[in-house]
């Protein structure tokens, strides 16, 4: 086993599949993350936290941890539907906010995207590029999060899992435009285990991960494996720096799946790192 080049920063008890999903692990995570949020609020002399709510497991758990860390009175939830298909998740998100008793605001961004398409169309640019428009929608959400945070002197909490971050399943300068990457060390499987420990309603736990924009399939489905195996591959290959053959043996998947996953991470590296500058080539 080689030295990991992208190690986890959290020391957690892990099971044979490499993931921190046991009761001991979730208890430790429940102890660490609220304190992390509380400390960052104190360091920044901020008044509270802004949490984007979209009905997903990640945003629900993030809001619950924020309440645990600093109290419901200091958490602002933002529900920001862009497409008509966002309406169902938006209602779920508002239910979550009500259950947690946090201040919640709905910002309907479909008119913003429509106006944007009209302006872009007037310049002769294409307005029917689905991926480009979805990315624009995420960047509008990012701008709204920071507008609210700036006016309230609050910090923006990110809800992107380590799985989505490594695979690049986010819009560049969109969902990762945050002050605090709460789940930067946690894979989706680990967040699901944390959600279960927090007694998140089962209808949320049953939701599938966000689909890939260009295919409609989830990342795991695209690779032909389940979510836990995908997260295990990422942990052993990226965090632990194991060889392709070793990862395949540990997880019980083909070497081709491991190779595709590693290549996928490499191709989306630009979404995770500081933009290159000339001195980097010297």
Tab-separated table of C-alpha atoms in Angstrom:
chain	number	residue	atom	x	y	z
A	1	UNK	CA	0.000	0.000	0.000
A	2	UNK	CA	1.406	3.381	-0.982
A	3	UNK	CA	1.132	6.529	1.061
A	4	UNK	CA	-2.196	8.264	0.499
A	5	UNK	CA	-1.969	11.494	-1.475
A	6	UNK	CA	-5.396	12.750	-0.415
A	7	UNK	CA	-5.804	11.519	3.182
A	8	UNK	CA	-8.902	11.947	5.261
A	9	UNK	CA	-8.502	14.624	7.901
A	10	UNK	CA	-10.861	12.831	10.274
A	11	UNK	CA	-9.720	9.842	12.285
A	12	UNK	CA	-12.700	7.520	12.444
A	13	UNK	CA	-13.269	3.819	13.225
A	14	UNK	CA	-13.644	2.075	9.875
A	15	UNK	CA	-15.118	-1.236	8.841
A	16	UNK	CA	-13.628	-3.754	6.411
A	17	UNK	CA	-15.090	-1.883	3.434
A	18	UNK	CA	-13.091	1.174	4.495
A	19	UNK	CA	-16.064	3.335	5.408
A	20	UNK	CA	-17.054	4.876	8.742
A	21	UNK	CA	-20.650	3.657	9.069
A	22	UNK	CA	-20.709	1.835	12.412
A	23	UNK	CA	-22.504	3.178	15.480
A	24	UNK	CA	-19.152	4.114	16.982
A	25	UNK	CA	-18.230	6.044	13.839
A	26	UNK	CA	-21.524	7.905	13.568
A	27	UNK	CA	-21.374	8.828	17.257
A	28	UNK	CA	-17.918	10.288	16.738
A	29	UNK	CA	-19.032	12.218	13.654
A	30	UNK	CA	-22.042	13.539	15.574
A	31	UNK	CA	-19.605	14.838	18.169
A	32	UNK	CA	-17.169	16.417	15.704
A	33	UNK	CA	-19.279	18.225	13.107
A	34	UNK	CA	-21.495	20.419	15.335
A	35	UNK	CA	-18.414	21.533	17.277
A	36	UNK	CA	-16.660	22.295	13.972
A	37	UNK	CA	-19.528	24.593	12.968
A	38	UNK	CA	-19.658	26.259	16.362
A	39	UNK	CA	-15.901	26.917	16.347
A	40	UNK	CA	-15.952	28.399	12.846
A	41	UNK	CA	-18.802	30.735	13.780
A	42	UNK	CA	-16.794	31.933	16.787
A	43	UNK	CA	-13.573	32.377	14.788
A	44	UNK	CA	-15.332	34.410	12.095
A	45	UNK	CA	-17.380	36.416	14.613
A	46	UNK	CA	-20.397	35.533	12.481
A	47	UNK	CA	-24.034	35.681	13.513
A	48	UNK	CA	-25.101	32.298	12.196
A	49	UNK	CA	-25.172	29.810	9.318
A	50	UNK	CA	-26.885	29.680	5.935
A	51	UNK	CA	-27.786	26.142	4.862
A	52	UNK	CA	-29.159	25.418	1.358
A	53	UNK	CA	-32.077	22.979	1.584
A	54	UNK	CA	-33.068	20.843	-1.402
A	55	UNK	CA	-34.778	17.872	0.209
A	56	UNK	CA	-31.683	15.681	-0.065
A	57	UNK	CA	-30.162	13.594	2.693
A	58	UNK	CA	-27.068	15.808	2.675
A	59	UNK	CA	-28.875	19.117	3.146
A	60	UNK	CA	-31.199	17.641	5.767
A	61	UNK	CA	-28.321	16.254	7.823
A	62	UNK	CA	-26.365	19.500	7.435
A	63	UNK	CA	-29.281	21.526	8.783
A	64	UNK	CA	-29.762	19.135	11.699
A	65	UNK	CA	-26.070	19.339	12.610
A	66	UNK	CA	-26.149	23.127	12.338
A	67	UNK	CA	-29.034	23.222	14.811
A	68	UNK	CA	-27.124	20.877	17.122
A	69	UNK	CA	-24.049	23.078	16.879
A	70	UNK	CA	-25.399	26.606	17.295
A	71	UNK	CA	-29.151	26.374	17.874
A	72	UNK	CA	-32.148	26.762	15.558
A	73	UNK	CA	-32.359	30.540	16.114
A	74	UNK	CA	-29.024	31.011	14.347
A	75	UNK	CA	-29.640	28.851	11.270
A	76	UNK	CA	-31.114	30.192	8.025
A	77	UNK	CA	-32.469	27.688	5.508
A	78	UNK	CA	-32.705	28.599	1.817
A	79	UNK	CA	-34.943	26.672	-0.571
A	80	UNK	CA	-34.070	27.624	-4.159
A	81	UNK	CA	-36.008	25.765	-6.857
A	82	UNK	CA	-34.869	26.500	-10.413
A	83	UNK	CA	-36.773	23.994	-12.550
A	84	UNK	CA	-40.386	22.822	-12.302
A	85	UNK	CA	-39.016	19.399	-11.308
A	86	UNK	CA	-37.540	21.016	-8.176
A	87	UNK	CA	-40.995	21.671	-6.684
A	88	UNK	CA	-41.361	18.292	-4.941
A	89	UNK	CA	-37.904	18.415	-3.317
A	90	UNK	CA	-38.534	22.061	-2.384
A	91	UNK	CA	-41.672	21.106	-0.447
A	92	UNK	CA	-39.706	18.360	1.303
A	93	UNK	CA	-37.016	20.903	2.184
A	94	UNK	CA	-39.606	23.259	3.678
A	95	UNK	CA	-40.971	20.389	5.766
A	96	UNK	CA	-37.447	19.726	7.053
A	97	UNK	CA	-37.043	23.399	7.987
A	98	UNK	CA	-40.359	23.319	9.827
A	99	UNK	CA	-39.415	20.171	11.750
A	100	UNK	CA	-36.104	21.741	12.768
A	101	UNK	CA	-37.843	25.052	13.577
A	102	UNK	CA	-35.353	27.130	11.592
A	103	UNK	CA	-35.903	30.385	9.713
A	104	UNK	CA	-36.511	29.376	6.088
A	105	UNK	CA	-36.911	31.359	2.881
A	106	UNK	CA	-37.951	30.183	-0.582
A	107	UNK	CA	-36.263	31.907	-3.516
A	108	UNK	CA	-37.900	30.919	-6.805
A	109	UNK	CA	-35.096	31.153	-9.348
A	110	UNK	CA	-36.916	29.978	-12.456
A	111	UNK	CA	-37.685	33.601	-13.527
A	112	UNK	CA	-33.989	34.425	-13.053
A	113	UNK	CA	-32.932	31.554	-15.311
A	114	UNK	CA	-35.575	32.522	-17.875
A	115	UNK	CA	-34.334	36.115	-17.920
A	116	UNK	CA	-30.759	34.856	-18.220
A	117	UNK	CA	-31.693	32.690	-21.200
A	118	UNK	CA	-33.356	35.668	-22.851
A	119	UNK	CA	-30.313	37.901	-22.369
A	120	UNK	CA	-27.919	35.215	-23.588
A	121	UNK	CA	-30.174	34.576	-26.577
A	122	UNK	CA	-29.994	38.240	-27.553
A	123	UNK	CA	-26.217	37.894	-27.927
A	124	UNK	CA	-26.621	34.962	-30.294
A	125	UNK	CA	-25.488	32.417	-27.702
A	126	UNK	CA	-27.219	29.034	-27.372
A	127	UNK	CA	-30.021	28.803	-24.802
A	128	UNK	CA	-30.814	25.091	-25.112
A	129	UNK	CA	-27.598	23.593	-23.688
A	130	UNK	CA	-29.004	21.550	-20.789
A	131	UNK	CA	-25.747	21.105	-18.860
A	132	UNK	CA	-24.746	24.758	-19.263
A	133	UNK	CA	-28.141	25.910	-18.007
A	134	UNK	CA	-28.090	23.500	-15.060
A	135	UNK	CA	-24.651	24.816	-14.140
A	136	UNK	CA	-25.926	28.387	-14.429
A	137	UNK	CA	-28.776	27.499	-12.081
A	138	UNK	CA	-26.316	26.215	-9.466
A	139	UNK	CA	-24.272	29.407	-9.756
A	140	UNK	CA	-27.392	31.494	-9.241
A	141	UNK	CA	-28.015	29.480	-6.085
A	142	UNK	CA	-24.449	30.173	-4.956
A	143	UNK	CA	-24.928	33.924	-5.523
A	144	UNK	CA	-28.158	33.867	-3.511
A	145	UNK	CA	-26.542	31.986	-0.626
A	146	UNK	CA	-23.829	34.596	-0.380
A	147	UNK	CA	-26.202	37.520	-0.747
A	148	UNK	CA	-28.204	36.300	2.232
A	149	UNK	CA	-25.042	35.432	4.181
A	150	UNK	CA	-23.506	38.855	3.496
A	151	UNK	CA	-26.612	40.727	4.622
A	152	UNK	CA	-26.825	38.716	7.850
A	153	UNK	CA	-23.098	38.275	8.608
A	154	UNK	CA	-23.508	34.506	8.371
A	155	UNK	CA	-21.362	31.692	6.958
A	156	UNK	CA	-22.479	29.448	4.095
A	157	UNK	CA	-22.476	25.722	4.878
A	158	UNK	CA	-21.695	23.323	2.029
A	159	UNK	CA	-23.617	20.055	1.708
A	160	UNK	CA	-21.521	18.329	-0.990
A	161	UNK	CA	-20.301	14.848	-0.034
A	162	UNK	CA	-16.751	13.660	-0.600
A	163	UNK	CA	-18.172	11.273	-3.199
A	164	UNK	CA	-19.583	14.078	-5.332
A	165	UNK	CA	-16.528	16.250	-4.776
A	166	UNK	CA	-14.085	13.583	-5.970
A	167	UNK	CA	-16.213	12.603	-8.964
A	168	UNK	CA	-16.889	16.225	-9.877
A	169	UNK	CA	-20.654	15.705	-9.747
A	170	UNK	CA	-21.149	19.398	-9.050
A	171	UNK	CA	-21.155	22.586	-11.082
A	172	UNK	CA	-17.792	24.310	-11.048
A	173	UNK	CA	-18.070	27.444	-8.868
A	174	UNK	CA	-21.578	26.287	-7.915
A	175	UNK	CA	-22.359	23.961	-5.004
A	176	UNK	CA	-18.759	24.108	-3.753
A	177	UNK	CA	-18.897	27.895	-3.466
A	178	UNK	CA	-19.184	27.825	0.340
A	179	UNK	CA	-17.433	28.913	3.534
A	180	UNK	CA	-17.532	25.543	5.296
A	181	UNK	CA	-17.273	22.168	3.572
A	182	UNK	CA	-19.133	20.241	6.257
A	183	UNK	CA	-19.042	16.873	4.449
A	184	UNK	CA	-15.681	17.272	2.750
A	185	UNK	CA	-14.398	14.165	4.566
A	186	UNK	CA	-17.560	12.048	4.384
A	187	UNK	CA	-18.707	9.787	1.568
A	188	UNK	CA	-22.377	9.545	0.705
A	189	UNK	CA	-22.680	6.118	2.348
A	190	UNK	CA	-21.294	7.613	5.562
A	191	UNK	CA	-23.771	10.510	5.413
A	192	UNK	CA	-26.598	8.005	4.956
A	193	UNK	CA	-25.421	6.165	8.084
A	194	UNK	CA	-25.265	9.479	9.934
A	195	UNK	CA	-28.785	10.318	8.750
A	196	UNK	CA	-30.057	7.019	10.123
A	197	UNK	CA	-28.363	7.739	13.454
A	198	UNK	CA	-30.054	11.156	13.523
A	199	UNK	CA	-33.440	9.504	12.842
A	200	UNK	CA	-33.938	11.299	9.521
A	201	UNK	CA	-37.352	10.282	8.074
A	202	UNK	CA	-37.166	7.093	6.008
A	203	UNK	CA	-38.636	8.729	2.884
A	204	UNK	CA	-35.521	10.898	2.716
A	205	UNK	CA	-33.215	7.936	3.272
A	206	UNK	CA	-34.841	6.185	0.321
A	207	UNK	CA	-34.010	9.009	-2.085
A	208	UNK	CA	-31.457	8.257	-4.805
A	209	UNK	CA	-28.286	10.347	-5.174
A	210	UNK	CA	-28.490	13.306	-7.516
A	211	UNK	CA	-28.409	12.072	-11.151
A	212	UNK	CA	-25.615	13.019	-13.503
A	213	UNK	CA	-26.635	15.952	-15.666
A	214	UNK	CA	-25.706	14.457	-19.034
A	215	UNK	CA	-27.104	10.925	-18.621
A	216	UNK	CA	-29.783	11.030	-15.940
A	217	UNK	CA	-28.106	8.070	-14.174
A	218	UNK	CA	-26.381	8.176	-10.820
A	219	UNK	CA	-22.602	7.974	-10.630
A	220	UNK	CA	-22.752	4.474	-9.141
A	221	UNK	CA	-25.194	3.269	-11.797
A	222	UNK	CA	-22.967	4.688	-14.507
A	223	UNK	CA	-20.129	2.541	-13.166
A	224	UNK	CA	-22.357	-0.515	-12.703
A	225	UNK	CA	-21.841	-0.825	-8.936
A	226	UNK	CA	-23.787	0.116	-5.822
A	227	UNK	CA	-23.183	3.268	-3.785
A	228	UNK	CA	-21.265	1.600	-0.954
A	229	UNK	CA	-18.876	-0.124	-3.352
A	230	UNK	CA	-18.273	3.150	-5.177
A	231	UNK	CA	-17.461	4.916	-1.917
A	232	UNK	CA	-15.182	2.043	-0.882
A	233	UNK	CA	-13.313	2.244	-4.201
A	234	UNK	CA	-12.828	5.981	-3.711
A	235	UNK	CA	-11.613	5.497	-0.139
A	236	UNK	CA	-9.056	2.803	-0.939
A	237	UNK	CA	-7.892	4.255	-4.270
A	238	UNK	CA	-7.841	7.971	-3.450
A	239	UNK	CA	-7.542	8.278	0.329
A	240	UNK	CA	-5.358	5.231	0.920
A	241	UNK	CA	-3.483	5.217	-2.391
A	242	UNK	CA	-3.905	1.454	-2.931
A	243	UNK	CA	-3.118	-0.115	-6.294
A	244	UNK	CA	-5.893	-0.878	-8.761
A	245	UNK	CA	-5.585	-4.617	-8.186
A	246	UNK	CA	-5.598	-4.193	-4.398
A	247	UNK	CA	-8.709	-2.004	-4.504
A	248	UNK	CA	-10.510	-4.455	-6.779
A	249	UNK	CA	-9.673	-7.299	-4.400
A	250	UNK	CA	-10.709	-5.402	-1.259
A	251	UNK	CA	-14.036	-4.178	-2.647
A	252	UNK	CA	-14.893	-7.154	-4.837
A	253	UNK	CA	-15.253	-5.267	-8.121
A	254	UNK	CA	-13.438	-5.545	-11.432
A	255	UNK	CA	-10.172	-3.718	-12.038
A	256	UNK	CA	-11.812	-1.947	-14.980
A	257	UNK	CA	-14.331	-0.347	-12.605
A	258	UNK	CA	-11.526	0.854	-10.354
A	259	UNK	CA	-9.593	2.234	-13.328
A	260	UNK	CA	-12.654	4.065	-14.636
A	261	UNK	CA	-13.311	5.559	-11.200
A	262	UNK	CA	-9.734	6.773	-10.799
A	263	UNK	CA	-9.745	8.231	-14.312
A	264	UNK	CA	-13.052	9.918	-13.560
A	265	UNK	CA	-11.541	11.604	-10.494
A	266	UNK	CA	-8.514	12.703	-12.495
A	267	UNK	CA	-10.636	14.233	-15.244
A	268	UNK	CA	-12.589	16.360	-12.755
A	269	UNK	CA	-9.560	17.495	-10.742
A	270	UNK	CA	-9.980	21.036	-12.075
A	271	UNK	CA	-13.207	21.348	-10.082
A	272	UNK	CA	-11.458	20.690	-6.773
A	273	UNK	CA	-8.279	22.732	-6.938
A	274	UNK	CA	-7.127	26.309	-7.181
A	275	UNK	CA	-7.111	27.514	-10.799
A	276	UNK	CA	-3.637	27.085	-12.317
A	277	UNK	CA	-1.288	30.058	-12.561
A	278	UNK	CA	1.873	30.496	-14.657
A	279	UNK	CA	4.256	29.882	-11.753
A	280	UNK	CA	2.852	26.346	-11.356
A	281	UNK	CA	4.575	25.391	-14.600
A	282	UNK	CA	7.994	26.495	-13.353
